[in-house]
Amino acid sequence: EMGVTRNAVLNPKTLALGSKEEQEDEKEEEEVLQVGRANLFHFLGRSVLIESKAARIAYVVTILLTASFQLIACAVLARTDAMHGVAESTLYWLGLDVRIAGGPSDSDHRHDQRRLVGSSGEKGRISLPCGTLWVSNHFTLFDYTVLHLASRQVLRTIVKADIAEEVPVLGPITSLFLFTFMGCVPYRRGDKGSGSQVRQALRTALLEDRTPVLVFPEGTATERGPPLPFKTGALLSAHALRVPVQPCTLHYSEAIGLPYESNTVDQLSKMVRFPMQVCVKVGQTVFPQDFEAASDFAKAIERQINRDFQTMSSQHL
């Protein structure tokens, strides 16, 4: 008799009481409560991470294990494009806000292409004869992920051979991913034979595979900066191989690094104590053809990174 069907009675939407304005007010109140609950959980979670070293280590290891398995899956499926999404997600959950600035101008890029152009294959395509050596200052094991994101490329890099021994569980998985799936180059400090293998690996990657390679010429990570004096072996090799170098400069808002030979687990604990920002300055590409002496070539790259770091430091005071 009231014109209400059985289905309508059982439908909760037809039982809503009050005016449209009252319903909207209730919806806004619910949204405020949801935001409040989210902020409360965030505050409690952040408080635990600030106070508990064990919680920080567990949190970071969980994130990195998840990212490692995702990246291995991307590599197996040849989905290198998906790796960028994994990198972005990983840095987000680690509390790292990445800001990228700089890079060659369009005119410089066209000039670079003319200078590097090799034989053309298909009509309209340009074939570059080599890969680019990416060079950066170094603070933490997360620099690789940050620069992977900044370059929008899959970068091979030189990694200390004993990385698998540094962190239980995570170390062996990271080693598997870097050396087996990413083609990274293992290096043992002070081992001349290892140095020779690295030089040969650079030649293969840059000239034969035409793959970009990342190196950290300081040879170790620093706590906050400025950059340590460069070990110029890779830069001299780049000059001899006639491959361009892309300088990059990193600057973190907090002292993320640890003193020389510190435990990697301690750094994982330090990572997420507070959210931080990392700025990446992608400098102008440096070409060996512009320098007769290899030492001048290496010094120009080191000067550019040091100059950019000083500028970035003064801007963040």
PDB file of C-alpha atoms in Angstrom:
ATOM      1  CA  GLU A   1       0.000   0.000   0.000  1.00  0.00           C
ATOM      2  CA  MET A   2       2.884   2.396   0.690  1.00  0.00           C
ATOM      3  CA  GLY A   3       4.360   1.718  -2.759  1.00  0.00           C
ATOM      4  CA  VAL A   4       7.561   0.199  -1.383  1.00  0.00           C
ATOM      5  CA  THR A   5       8.714  -3.137  -2.824  1.00  0.00           C
ATOM      6  CA  ARG A   6      10.356  -5.937  -0.843  1.00  0.00           C
ATOM      7  CA  ASN A   7      13.671  -5.368  -2.673  1.00  0.00           C
ATOM      8  CA  ALA A   8      13.552  -1.676  -1.825  1.00  0.00           C
ATOM      9  CA  VAL A   9      12.977  -2.395   1.861  1.00  0.00           C
ATOM     10  CA  LEU A  10      15.987  -4.733   1.903  1.00  0.00           C
ATOM     11  CA  ASN A  11      18.159  -2.190   0.106  1.00  0.00           C
ATOM     12  CA  PRO A  12      20.005  -0.108   2.741  1.00  0.00           C
ATOM     13  CA  LYS A  13      20.124   2.876   0.370  1.00  0.00           C
ATOM     14  CA  THR A  14      16.331   3.282   0.643  1.00  0.00           C
ATOM     15  CA  LEU A  15      16.516   3.362   4.457  1.00  0.00           C
ATOM     16  CA  ALA A  16      18.725   6.475   4.658  1.00  0.00           C
ATOM     17  CA  LEU A  17      17.055   9.061   6.894  1.00  0.00           C
ATOM     18  CA  GLY A  18      17.309  12.836   6.914  1.00  0.00           C
ATOM     19  CA  SER A  19      17.680  15.494   4.266  1.00  0.00           C
ATOM     20  CA  LYS A  20      20.293  15.537   1.525  1.00  0.00           C
ATOM     21  CA  GLU A  21      22.267  18.152   3.467  1.00  0.00           C
ATOM     22  CA  GLU A  22      22.290  15.953   6.588  1.00  0.00           C
ATOM     23  CA  GLN A  23      23.503  12.984   4.567  1.00  0.00           C
ATOM     24  CA  GLU A  24      26.322  15.071   3.077  1.00  0.00           C
ATOM     25  CA  ASP A  25      27.283  16.278   6.574  1.00  0.00           C
ATOM     26  CA  GLU A  26      27.424  12.677   7.783  1.00  0.00           C
ATOM     27  CA  LYS A  27      29.597  11.735   4.791  1.00  0.00           C
ATOM     28  CA  GLU A  28      32.014  14.584   5.536  1.00  0.00           C
ATOM     29  CA  GLU A  29      32.200  13.543   9.207  1.00  0.00           C
ATOM     30  CA  GLU A  30      32.997   9.960   8.162  1.00  0.00           C
ATOM     31  CA  GLU A  31      35.745  11.175   5.823  1.00  0.00           C
ATOM     32  CA  VAL A  32      37.232  13.267   8.642  1.00  0.00           C
ATOM     33  CA  LEU A  33      37.185  10.217  10.912  1.00  0.00           C
ATOM     34  CA  GLN A  34      38.878   8.098   8.221  1.00  0.00           C
ATOM     35  CA  VAL A  35      41.605  10.707   7.748  1.00  0.00           C
ATOM     36  CA  GLY A  36      41.988  10.980  11.514  1.00  0.00           C
ATOM     37  CA  ARG A  37      42.354   7.210  11.891  1.00  0.00           C
ATOM     38  CA  ALA A  38      44.908   7.123   9.048  1.00  0.00           C
ATOM     39  CA  ASN A  39      46.904   9.952  10.638  1.00  0.00           C
ATOM     40  CA  LEU A  40      46.774   8.213  14.006  1.00  0.00           C
ATOM     41  CA  PHE A  41      48.079   4.940  12.561  1.00  0.00           C
ATOM     42  CA  HIS A  42      50.771   6.884  10.681  1.00  0.00           C
ATOM     43  CA  PHE A  43      51.788   8.698  13.886  1.00  0.00           C
ATOM     44  CA  LEU A  44      51.912   5.482  15.889  1.00  0.00           C
ATOM     45  CA  GLY A  45      53.866   3.707  13.152  1.00  0.00           C
ATOM     46  CA  ARG A  46      56.311   6.584  12.840  1.00  0.00           C
ATOM     47  CA  SER A  47      56.746   6.692  16.637  1.00  0.00           C
ATOM     48  CA  VAL A  48      57.652   3.002  16.676  1.00  0.00           C
ATOM     49  CA  LEU A  49      60.191   3.492  13.876  1.00  0.00           C
ATOM     50  CA  ILE A  50      61.767   6.451  15.682  1.00  0.00           C
ATOM     51  CA  GLU A  51      62.108   4.636  18.999  1.00  0.00           C
ATOM     52  CA  SER A  52      62.886   1.042  17.968  1.00  0.00           C
ATOM     53  CA  LYS A  53      65.990   0.086  15.994  1.00  0.00           C
ATOM     54  CA  ALA A  54      64.739  -3.485  15.614  1.00  0.00           C
ATOM     55  CA  ALA A  55      61.438  -2.242  14.165  1.00  0.00           C
ATOM     56  CA  ARG A  56      63.280  -0.021  11.686  1.00  0.00           C
ATOM     57  CA  ILE A  57      65.470  -2.887  10.489  1.00  0.00           C
ATOM     58  CA  ALA A  58      62.486  -5.224  10.141  1.00  0.00           C
ATOM     59  CA  TYR A  59      60.528  -2.561   8.251  1.00  0.00           C
ATOM     60  CA  VAL A  60      63.323  -1.815   5.758  1.00  0.00           C
ATOM     61  CA  VAL A  61      64.235  -5.481   5.232  1.00  0.00           C
ATOM     62  CA  THR A  62      60.569  -6.284   4.515  1.00  0.00           C
ATOM     63  CA  ILE A  63      60.336  -3.483   1.952  1.00  0.00           C
ATOM     64  CA  LEU A  64      63.593  -4.466   0.270  1.00  0.00           C
ATOM     65  CA  LEU A  65      62.739  -8.173   0.169  1.00  0.00           C
ATOM     66  CA  THR A  66      59.402  -7.343  -1.458  1.00  0.00           C
ATOM     67  CA  ALA A  67      61.119  -5.038  -3.957  1.00  0.00           C
ATOM     68  CA  SER A  68      63.800  -7.656  -4.719  1.00  0.00           C
ATOM     69  CA  PHE A  69      61.256 -10.333  -5.618  1.00  0.00           C
ATOM     70  CA  GLN A  70      59.287  -7.831  -7.718  1.00  0.00           C
ATOM     71  CA  LEU A  71      62.429  -6.744  -9.570  1.00  0.00           C
ATOM     72  CA  ILE A  72      63.505 -10.336 -10.201  1.00  0.00           C
ATOM     73  CA  ALA A  73      60.048 -11.035 -11.650  1.00  0.00           C
ATOM     74  CA  CYS A  74      60.366  -7.946 -13.876  1.00  0.00           C
ATOM     75  CA  ALA A  75      63.792  -9.109 -15.068  1.00  0.00           C
ATOM     76  CA  VAL A  76      62.588 -12.653 -15.806  1.00  0.00           C
ATOM     77  CA  LEU A  77      59.637 -11.266 -17.779  1.00  0.00           C
ATOM     78  CA  ALA A  78      61.881  -8.690 -19.525  1.00  0.00           C
ATOM     79  CA  ARG A  79      59.655  -5.905 -18.162  1.00  0.00           C
ATOM     80  CA  THR A  80      62.325  -3.296 -17.606  1.00  0.00           C
ATOM     81  CA  ASP A  81      59.668  -0.583 -17.845  1.00  0.00           C
ATOM     82  CA  ALA A  82      57.967  -2.003 -14.741  1.00  0.00           C
ATOM     83  CA  MET A  83      61.222  -1.678 -12.779  1.00  0.00           C
ATOM     84  CA  HIS A  84      60.764   2.096 -12.635  1.00  0.00           C
ATOM     85  CA  GLY A  85      57.418   1.628 -10.891  1.00  0.00           C
ATOM     86  CA  VAL A  86      59.001  -0.725  -8.362  1.00  0.00           C
ATOM     87  CA  ALA A  87      61.792   1.802  -7.743  1.00  0.00           C
ATOM     88  CA  GLU A  88      59.288   4.619  -7.169  1.00  0.00           C
ATOM     89  CA  SER A  89      57.217   2.496  -4.786  1.00  0.00           C
ATOM     90  CA  THR A  90      60.264   1.345  -2.826  1.00  0.00           C
ATOM     91  CA  LEU A  91      61.574   4.866  -2.286  1.00  0.00           C
ATOM     92  CA  TYR A  92      58.103   6.050  -1.275  1.00  0.00           C
ATOM     93  CA  TRP A  93      57.767   3.423   1.462  1.00  0.00           C
ATOM     94  CA  LEU A  94      61.290   4.194   2.632  1.00  0.00           C
ATOM     95  CA  GLY A  95      60.229   7.810   3.150  1.00  0.00           C
ATOM     96  CA  LEU A  96      62.506   9.190   0.431  1.00  0.00           C
ATOM     97  CA  ASP A  97      61.198  12.137  -1.579  1.00  0.00           C
ATOM     98  CA  VAL A  98      63.222  12.246  -4.822  1.00  0.00           C
ATOM     99  CA  ARG A  99      63.711  15.558  -6.643  1.00  0.00           C
ATOM    100  CA  ILE A 100      65.451  15.529 -10.027  1.00  0.00           C
ATOM    101  CA  ALA A 101      66.895  18.606 -11.726  1.00  0.00           C
ATOM    102  CA  GLY A 102      69.198  19.494 -14.600  1.00  0.00           C
ATOM    103  CA  GLY A 103      70.228  17.555 -17.658  1.00  0.00           C
ATOM    104  CA  PRO A 104      71.550  18.497 -21.085  1.00  0.00           C
ATOM    105  CA  SER A 105      69.560  21.094 -22.985  1.00  0.00           C
ATOM    106  CA  ASP A 106      67.824  20.203 -26.264  1.00  0.00           C
ATOM    107  CA  SER A 107      70.520  21.940 -28.296  1.00  0.00           C
ATOM    108  CA  ASP A 108      73.239  20.076 -26.418  1.00  0.00           C
ATOM    109  CA  HIS A 109      71.343  16.812 -26.939  1.00  0.00           C
ATOM    110  CA  ARG A 110      71.188  17.345 -30.696  1.00  0.00           C
ATOM    111  CA  HIS A 111      74.881  18.205 -30.690  1.00  0.00           C
ATOM    112  CA  ASP A 112      75.614  15.074 -28.649  1.00  0.00           C
ATOM    113  CA  GLN A 113      73.751  12.926 -31.169  1.00  0.00           C
ATOM    114  CA  ARG A 114      75.731  14.353 -34.079  1.00  0.00           C
ATOM    115  CA  ARG A 115      78.934  13.755 -32.194  1.00  0.00           C
ATOM    116  CA  LEU A 116      78.027  10.196 -31.232  1.00  0.00           C
ATOM    117  CA  VAL A 117      76.066   9.111 -34.282  1.00  0.00           C
ATOM    118  CA  GLY A 118      77.089   5.795 -35.725  1.00  0.00           C
ATOM    119  CA  SER A 119      75.694   3.836 -38.597  1.00  0.00           C
ATOM    120  CA  SER A 120      71.981   4.281 -39.185  1.00  0.00           C
ATOM    121  CA  GLY A 121      69.889   1.160 -39.292  1.00  0.00           C
ATOM    122  CA  GLU A 122      66.247   1.555 -40.130  1.00  0.00           C
ATOM    123  CA  LYS A 123      65.198   4.778 -41.794  1.00  0.00           C
ATOM    124  CA  GLY A 124      64.758   7.546 -39.256  1.00  0.00           C
ATOM    125  CA  ARG A 125      66.573   5.727 -36.448  1.00  0.00           C
ATOM    126  CA  ILE A 126      69.902   6.777 -34.988  1.00  0.00           C
ATOM    127  CA  SER A 127      72.298   4.125 -33.763  1.00  0.00           C
ATOM    128  CA  LEU A 128      74.690   5.201 -31.004  1.00  0.00           C
ATOM    129  CA  PRO A 129      78.062   3.419 -31.038  1.00  0.00           C
ATOM    130  CA  CYS A 130      78.392   3.056 -27.264  1.00  0.00           C
ATOM    131  CA  GLY A 131      76.788   3.264 -23.857  1.00  0.00           C
ATOM    132  CA  THR A 132      77.234   6.128 -21.400  1.00  0.00           C
ATOM    133  CA  LEU A 133      79.197   5.958 -18.162  1.00  0.00           C
ATOM    134  CA  TRP A 134      77.104   7.448 -15.337  1.00  0.00           C
ATOM    135  CA  VAL A 135      79.151   8.871 -12.462  1.00  0.00           C
ATOM    136  CA  SER A 136      77.922  10.017  -9.044  1.00  0.00           C
ATOM    137  CA  ASN A 137      78.960  10.737  -5.481  1.00  0.00           C
ATOM    138  CA  HIS A 138      77.930   8.043  -3.018  1.00  0.00           C
ATOM    139  CA  PHE A 139      76.170   7.865   0.378  1.00  0.00           C
ATOM    140  CA  THR A 140      74.136   4.689   0.689  1.00  0.00           C
ATOM    141  CA  LEU A 141      73.144   1.459  -1.038  1.00  0.00           C
ATOM    142  CA  PHE A 142      69.900   3.222  -2.051  1.00  0.00           C
ATOM    143  CA  ASP A 143      71.810   5.586  -4.359  1.00  0.00           C
ATOM    144  CA  TYR A 144      71.541   2.955  -7.082  1.00  0.00           C
ATOM    145  CA  THR A 145      67.730   2.967  -6.891  1.00  0.00           C
ATOM    146  CA  VAL A 146      67.612   6.774  -6.867  1.00  0.00           C
ATOM    147  CA  LEU A 147      69.848   7.037  -9.944  1.00  0.00           C
ATOM    148  CA  HIS A 148      67.957   4.258 -11.709  1.00  0.00           C
ATOM    149  CA  LEU A 149      64.866   6.411 -11.263  1.00  0.00           C
ATOM    150  CA  ALA A 150      66.639   9.606 -12.345  1.00  0.00           C
ATOM    151  CA  SER A 151      68.142   8.054 -15.476  1.00  0.00           C
ATOM    152  CA  ARG A 152      64.936   6.242 -16.551  1.00  0.00           C
ATOM    153  CA  GLN A 153      67.276   3.493 -17.738  1.00  0.00           C
ATOM    154  CA  VAL A 154      68.443   0.149 -16.431  1.00  0.00           C
ATOM    155  CA  LEU A 155      71.956   0.835 -15.183  1.00  0.00           C
ATOM    156  CA  ARG A 156      74.591  -1.767 -14.656  1.00  0.00           C
ATOM    157  CA  THR A 157      76.926  -0.874 -11.830  1.00  0.00           C
ATOM    158  CA  ILE A 158      80.089  -1.978 -10.082  1.00  0.00           C
ATOM    159  CA  VAL A 159      79.211  -3.657  -6.770  1.00  0.00           C
ATOM    160  CA  LYS A 160      81.471  -5.014  -4.062  1.00  0.00           C
ATOM    161  CA  ALA A 161      81.620  -8.765  -4.452  1.00  0.00           C
ATOM    162  CA  ASP A 162      80.897  -9.549  -0.792  1.00  0.00           C
ATOM    163  CA  ILE A 163      77.503  -7.808  -0.697  1.00  0.00           C
ATOM    164  CA  ALA A 164      75.825 -11.183  -0.083  1.00  0.00           C
ATOM    165  CA  GLU A 165      77.636 -11.439   3.263  1.00  0.00           C
ATOM    166  CA  GLU A 166      76.536  -8.059   4.637  1.00  0.00           C
ATOM    167  CA  VAL A 167      72.871  -8.647   5.474  1.00  0.00           C
ATOM    168  CA  PRO A 168      71.341 -12.061   6.287  1.00  0.00           C
ATOM    169  CA  VAL A 169      68.700 -13.202   3.748  1.00  0.00           C
ATOM    170  CA  LEU A 170      68.540  -9.814   2.026  1.00  0.00           C
ATOM    171  CA  GLY A 171      72.220  -9.851   1.026  1.00  0.00           C
ATOM    172  CA  PRO A 172      72.119 -13.108  -0.990  1.00  0.00           C
ATOM    173  CA  ILE A 173      68.863 -12.101  -2.716  1.00  0.00           C
ATOM    174  CA  THR A 174      70.270  -8.675  -3.599  1.00  0.00           C
ATOM    175  CA  SER A 175      73.433 -10.326  -4.896  1.00  0.00           C
ATOM    176  CA  LEU A 176      71.373 -12.719  -7.039  1.00  0.00           C
ATOM    177  CA  PHE A 177      69.387  -9.864  -8.541  1.00  0.00           C
ATOM    178  CA  LEU A 178      72.341  -7.558  -9.245  1.00  0.00           C
ATOM    179  CA  PHE A 179      74.813 -10.097 -10.607  1.00  0.00           C
ATOM    180  CA  THR A 180      72.510 -12.607 -12.303  1.00  0.00           C
ATOM    181  CA  PHE A 181      69.679 -10.478 -13.645  1.00  0.00           C
ATOM    182  CA  MET A 182      71.124  -6.955 -13.904  1.00  0.00           C
ATOM    183  CA  GLY A 183      74.572  -7.816 -15.202  1.00  0.00           C
ATOM    184  CA  CYS A 184      76.318  -5.796 -12.501  1.00  0.00           C
ATOM    185  CA  VAL A 185      80.068  -6.170 -12.106  1.00  0.00           C
ATOM    186  CA  PRO A 186      81.543  -7.632  -8.876  1.00  0.00           C
ATOM    187  CA  TYR A 187      84.646  -5.941  -7.500  1.00  0.00           C
ATOM    188  CA  ARG A 188      87.021  -6.769  -4.644  1.00  0.00           C
ATOM    189  CA  ARG A 189      88.908  -3.840  -3.137  1.00  0.00           C
ATOM    190  CA  GLY A 190      92.674  -4.086  -3.408  1.00  0.00           C
ATOM    191  CA  ASP A 191      92.526  -7.054  -5.787  1.00  0.00           C
ATOM    192  CA  LYS A 192      94.456  -6.235  -8.994  1.00  0.00           C
ATOM    193  CA  GLY A 193      92.920  -9.180 -10.801  1.00  0.00           C
ATOM    194  CA  SER A 194      89.464  -7.891  -9.904  1.00  0.00           C
ATOM    195  CA  GLY A 195      90.380  -4.434 -11.234  1.00  0.00           C
ATOM    196  CA  SER A 196      91.390  -5.939 -14.568  1.00  0.00           C
ATOM    197  CA  GLN A 197      88.084  -7.826 -14.748  1.00  0.00           C
ATOM    198  CA  VAL A 198      86.167  -4.613 -14.058  1.00  0.00           C
ATOM    199  CA  ARG A 199      87.945  -2.780 -16.894  1.00  0.00           C
ATOM    200  CA  GLN A 200      87.107  -5.601 -19.285  1.00  0.00           C
ATOM    201  CA  ALA A 201      83.492  -5.637 -18.077  1.00  0.00           C
ATOM    202  CA  LEU A 202      83.266  -1.871 -18.697  1.00  0.00           C
ATOM    203  CA  ARG A 203      84.529  -2.331 -22.241  1.00  0.00           C
ATOM    204  CA  THR A 204      82.030  -5.115 -22.919  1.00  0.00           C
ATOM    205  CA  ALA A 205      79.056  -3.247 -21.460  1.00  0.00           C
ATOM    206  CA  LEU A 206      79.797   0.163 -22.986  1.00  0.00           C
ATOM    207  CA  LEU A 207      81.110  -0.805 -26.424  1.00  0.00           C
ATOM    208  CA  GLU A 208      79.653  -4.211 -27.244  1.00  0.00           C
ATOM    209  CA  ASP A 209      76.354  -4.175 -25.344  1.00  0.00           C
ATOM    210  CA  ARG A 210      75.946  -0.366 -25.578  1.00  0.00           C
ATOM    211  CA  THR A 211      74.566  -0.432 -22.053  1.00  0.00           C
ATOM    212  CA  PRO A 212      74.816   2.468 -19.561  1.00  0.00           C
ATOM    213  CA  VAL A 213      77.003   1.728 -16.551  1.00  0.00           C
ATOM    214  CA  LEU A 214      76.996   3.486 -13.178  1.00  0.00           C
ATOM    215  CA  VAL A 215      80.145   3.961 -11.085  1.00  0.00           C
ATOM    216  CA  PHE A 216      80.820   5.680  -7.761  1.00  0.00           C
ATOM    217  CA  PRO A 217      84.411   6.919  -8.147  1.00  0.00           C
ATOM    218  CA  GLU A 218      84.830   7.811  -4.457  1.00  0.00           C
ATOM    219  CA  GLY A 219      85.207   4.063  -3.903  1.00  0.00           C
ATOM    220  CA  THR A 220      83.132   4.121  -0.727  1.00  0.00           C
ATOM    221  CA  ALA A 221      80.107   5.819   0.814  1.00  0.00           C
ATOM    222  CA  THR A 222      80.338   9.020   2.859  1.00  0.00           C
ATOM    223  CA  GLU A 223      78.178  10.154   5.768  1.00  0.00           C
ATOM    224  CA  ARG A 224      77.058  13.517   4.428  1.00  0.00           C
ATOM    225  CA  GLY A 225      79.633  14.956   2.034  1.00  0.00           C
ATOM    226  CA  PRO A 226      81.357  16.729   0.423  1.00  0.00           C
ATOM    227  CA  PRO A 227      82.533  14.102  -2.080  1.00  0.00           C
ATOM    228  CA  LEU A 228      85.804  12.344  -1.333  1.00  0.00           C
ATOM    229  CA  PRO A 229      88.664  12.560  -3.867  1.00  0.00           C
ATOM    230  CA  PHE A 230      87.823  10.420  -6.886  1.00  0.00           C
ATOM    231  CA  LYS A 231      89.569   7.207  -7.821  1.00  0.00           C
ATOM    232  CA  THR A 232      89.910   7.864 -11.526  1.00  0.00           C
ATOM    233  CA  GLY A 233      90.314   4.350 -12.949  1.00  0.00           C
ATOM    234  CA  ALA A 234      86.843   4.139 -14.517  1.00  0.00           C
ATOM    235  CA  LEU A 235      87.068   7.725 -15.829  1.00  0.00           C
ATOM    236  CA  LEU A 236      90.420   7.070 -17.470  1.00  0.00           C
ATOM    237  CA  SER A 237      88.947   3.924 -19.022  1.00  0.00           C
ATOM    238  CA  ALA A 238      86.046   5.985 -20.388  1.00  0.00           C
ATOM    239  CA  HIS A 239      88.509   8.376 -22.009  1.00  0.00           C
ATOM    240  CA  ALA A 240      90.464   5.494 -23.531  1.00  0.00           C
ATOM    241  CA  LEU A 241      87.257   3.872 -24.810  1.00  0.00           C
ATOM    242  CA  ARG A 242      86.005   7.262 -26.142  1.00  0.00           C
ATOM    243  CA  VAL A 243      82.654   6.962 -24.357  1.00  0.00           C
ATOM    244  CA  PRO A 244      80.742   9.921 -22.854  1.00  0.00           C
ATOM    245  CA  VAL A 245      80.304  10.416 -19.126  1.00  0.00           C
ATOM    246  CA  GLN A 246      77.090  11.623 -17.480  1.00  0.00           C
ATOM    247  CA  PRO A 247      77.910  13.294 -14.133  1.00  0.00           C
ATOM    248  CA  CYS A 248      75.215  13.205 -11.418  1.00  0.00           C
ATOM    249  CA  THR A 249      75.277  14.753  -7.974  1.00  0.00           C
ATOM    250  CA  LEU A 250      73.304  13.489  -4.965  1.00  0.00           C
ATOM    251  CA  HIS A 251      72.378  15.531  -1.901  1.00  0.00           C
ATOM    252  CA  TYR A 252      70.319  14.139   1.007  1.00  0.00           C
ATOM    253  CA  SER A 253      68.508  16.379   3.485  1.00  0.00           C
ATOM    254  CA  GLU A 254      69.758  14.202   6.367  1.00  0.00           C
ATOM    255  CA  ALA A 255      73.085  12.535   7.117  1.00  0.00           C
ATOM    256  CA  ILE A 256      72.010   9.211   5.642  1.00  0.00           C
ATOM    257  CA  GLY A 257      75.456   7.694   5.201  1.00  0.00           C
ATOM    258  CA  LEU A 258      77.649   6.020   7.795  1.00  0.00           C
ATOM    259  CA  PRO A 259      81.373   6.222   8.518  1.00  0.00           C
ATOM    260  CA  TYR A 260      83.710   4.008   6.508  1.00  0.00           C
ATOM    261  CA  GLU A 261      83.302   0.263   7.058  1.00  0.00           C
ATOM    262  CA  SER A 262      80.151   0.669   9.168  1.00  0.00           C
ATOM    263  CA  ASN A 263      77.708  -2.207   9.399  1.00  0.00           C
ATOM    264  CA  THR A 264      75.112  -2.182   6.607  1.00  0.00           C
ATOM    265  CA  VAL A 265      72.411  -3.274   9.074  1.00  0.00           C
ATOM    266  CA  ASP A 266      73.065  -0.084  11.054  1.00  0.00           C
ATOM    267  CA  GLN A 267      72.476   1.922   7.918  1.00  0.00           C
ATOM    268  CA  LEU A 268      69.186   0.130   7.272  1.00  0.00           C
ATOM    269  CA  SER A 269      68.166   1.131  10.795  1.00  0.00           C
ATOM    270  CA  LYS A 270      69.146   4.740  10.170  1.00  0.00           C
ATOM    271  CA  MET A 271      67.322   4.923   6.838  1.00  0.00           C
ATOM    272  CA  VAL A 272      63.745   5.337   8.003  1.00  0.00           C
ATOM    273  CA  ARG A 273      64.199   7.084  11.331  1.00  0.00           C
ATOM    274  CA  PHE A 274      62.960  10.288   9.710  1.00  0.00           C
ATOM    275  CA  PRO A 275      61.525  11.030   6.249  1.00  0.00           C
ATOM    276  CA  MET A 276      64.042  12.793   4.041  1.00  0.00           C
ATOM    277  CA  GLN A 277      64.529  14.331   0.633  1.00  0.00           C
ATOM    278  CA  VAL A 278      67.180  13.456  -1.915  1.00  0.00           C
ATOM    279  CA  CYS A 279      68.004  15.843  -4.736  1.00  0.00           C
ATOM    280  CA  VAL A 280      69.614  14.590  -7.938  1.00  0.00           C
ATOM    281  CA  LYS A 281      71.374  17.036 -10.235  1.00  0.00           C
ATOM    282  CA  VAL A 282      71.918  15.558 -13.684  1.00  0.00           C
ATOM    283  CA  GLY A 283      74.812  17.566 -15.107  1.00  0.00           C
ATOM    284  CA  GLN A 284      76.034  18.235 -18.610  1.00  0.00           C
ATOM    285  CA  THR A 285      77.422  15.218 -20.450  1.00  0.00           C
ATOM    286  CA  VAL A 286      81.225  15.262 -20.743  1.00  0.00           C
ATOM    287  CA  PHE A 287      82.853  13.946 -23.918  1.00  0.00           C
ATOM    288  CA  PRO A 288      86.385  12.504 -24.139  1.00  0.00           C
ATOM    289  CA  GLN A 289      86.796  14.064 -27.581  1.00  0.00           C
ATOM    290  CA  ASP A 290      86.953  17.468 -25.884  1.00  0.00           C
ATOM    291  CA  PHE A 291      90.019  16.547 -23.793  1.00  0.00           C
ATOM    292  CA  GLU A 292      93.403  15.536 -25.117  1.00  0.00           C
ATOM    293  CA  ALA A 293      94.649  14.390 -21.719  1.00  0.00           C
ATOM    294  CA  ALA A 294      92.715  11.707 -19.862  1.00  0.00           C
ATOM    295  CA  SER A 295      93.623  13.326 -16.526  1.00  0.00           C
ATOM    296  CA  ASP A 296      91.987  16.608 -17.594  1.00  0.00           C
ATOM    297  CA  PHE A 297      88.887  14.665 -18.610  1.00  0.00           C
ATOM    298  CA  ALA A 298      88.676  13.026 -15.176  1.00  0.00           C
ATOM    299  CA  LYS A 299      89.300  16.316 -13.351  1.00  0.00           C
ATOM    300  CA  ALA A 300      86.541  18.082 -15.305  1.00  0.00           C
ATOM    301  CA  ILE A 301      84.010  15.449 -14.213  1.00  0.00           C
ATOM    302  CA  GLU A 302      85.141  15.592 -10.576  1.00  0.00           C
ATOM    303  CA  ARG A 303      85.014  19.404 -10.576  1.00  0.00           C
ATOM    304  CA  GLN A 304      81.478  19.417 -11.986  1.00  0.00           C
ATOM    305  CA  ILE A 305      80.166  17.054  -9.295  1.00  0.00           C
ATOM    306  CA  ASN A 306      81.931  18.955  -6.497  1.00  0.00           C
ATOM    307  CA  ARG A 307      80.649  22.293  -7.812  1.00  0.00           C
ATOM    308  CA  ASP A 308      77.079  21.022  -8.049  1.00  0.00           C
ATOM    309  CA  PHE A 309      77.287  19.526  -4.556  1.00  0.00           C
ATOM    310  CA  GLN A 310      78.441  22.835  -3.070  1.00  0.00           C
ATOM    311  CA  THR A 311      75.601  24.655  -4.829  1.00  0.00           C
ATOM    312  CA  MET A 312      73.024  22.137  -3.616  1.00  0.00           C
ATOM    313  CA  SER A 313      74.415  22.280  -0.053  1.00  0.00           C
ATOM    314  CA  SER A 314      74.154  26.075   0.077  1.00  0.00           C
ATOM    315  CA  GLN A 315      70.553  25.906  -1.135  1.00  0.00           C
ATOM    316  CA  HIS A 316      69.598  23.484   1.672  1.00  0.00           C
ATOM    317  CA  LEU A 317      71.157  25.386   4.586  1.00  0.00           C
TER     318      LEU A 317
END
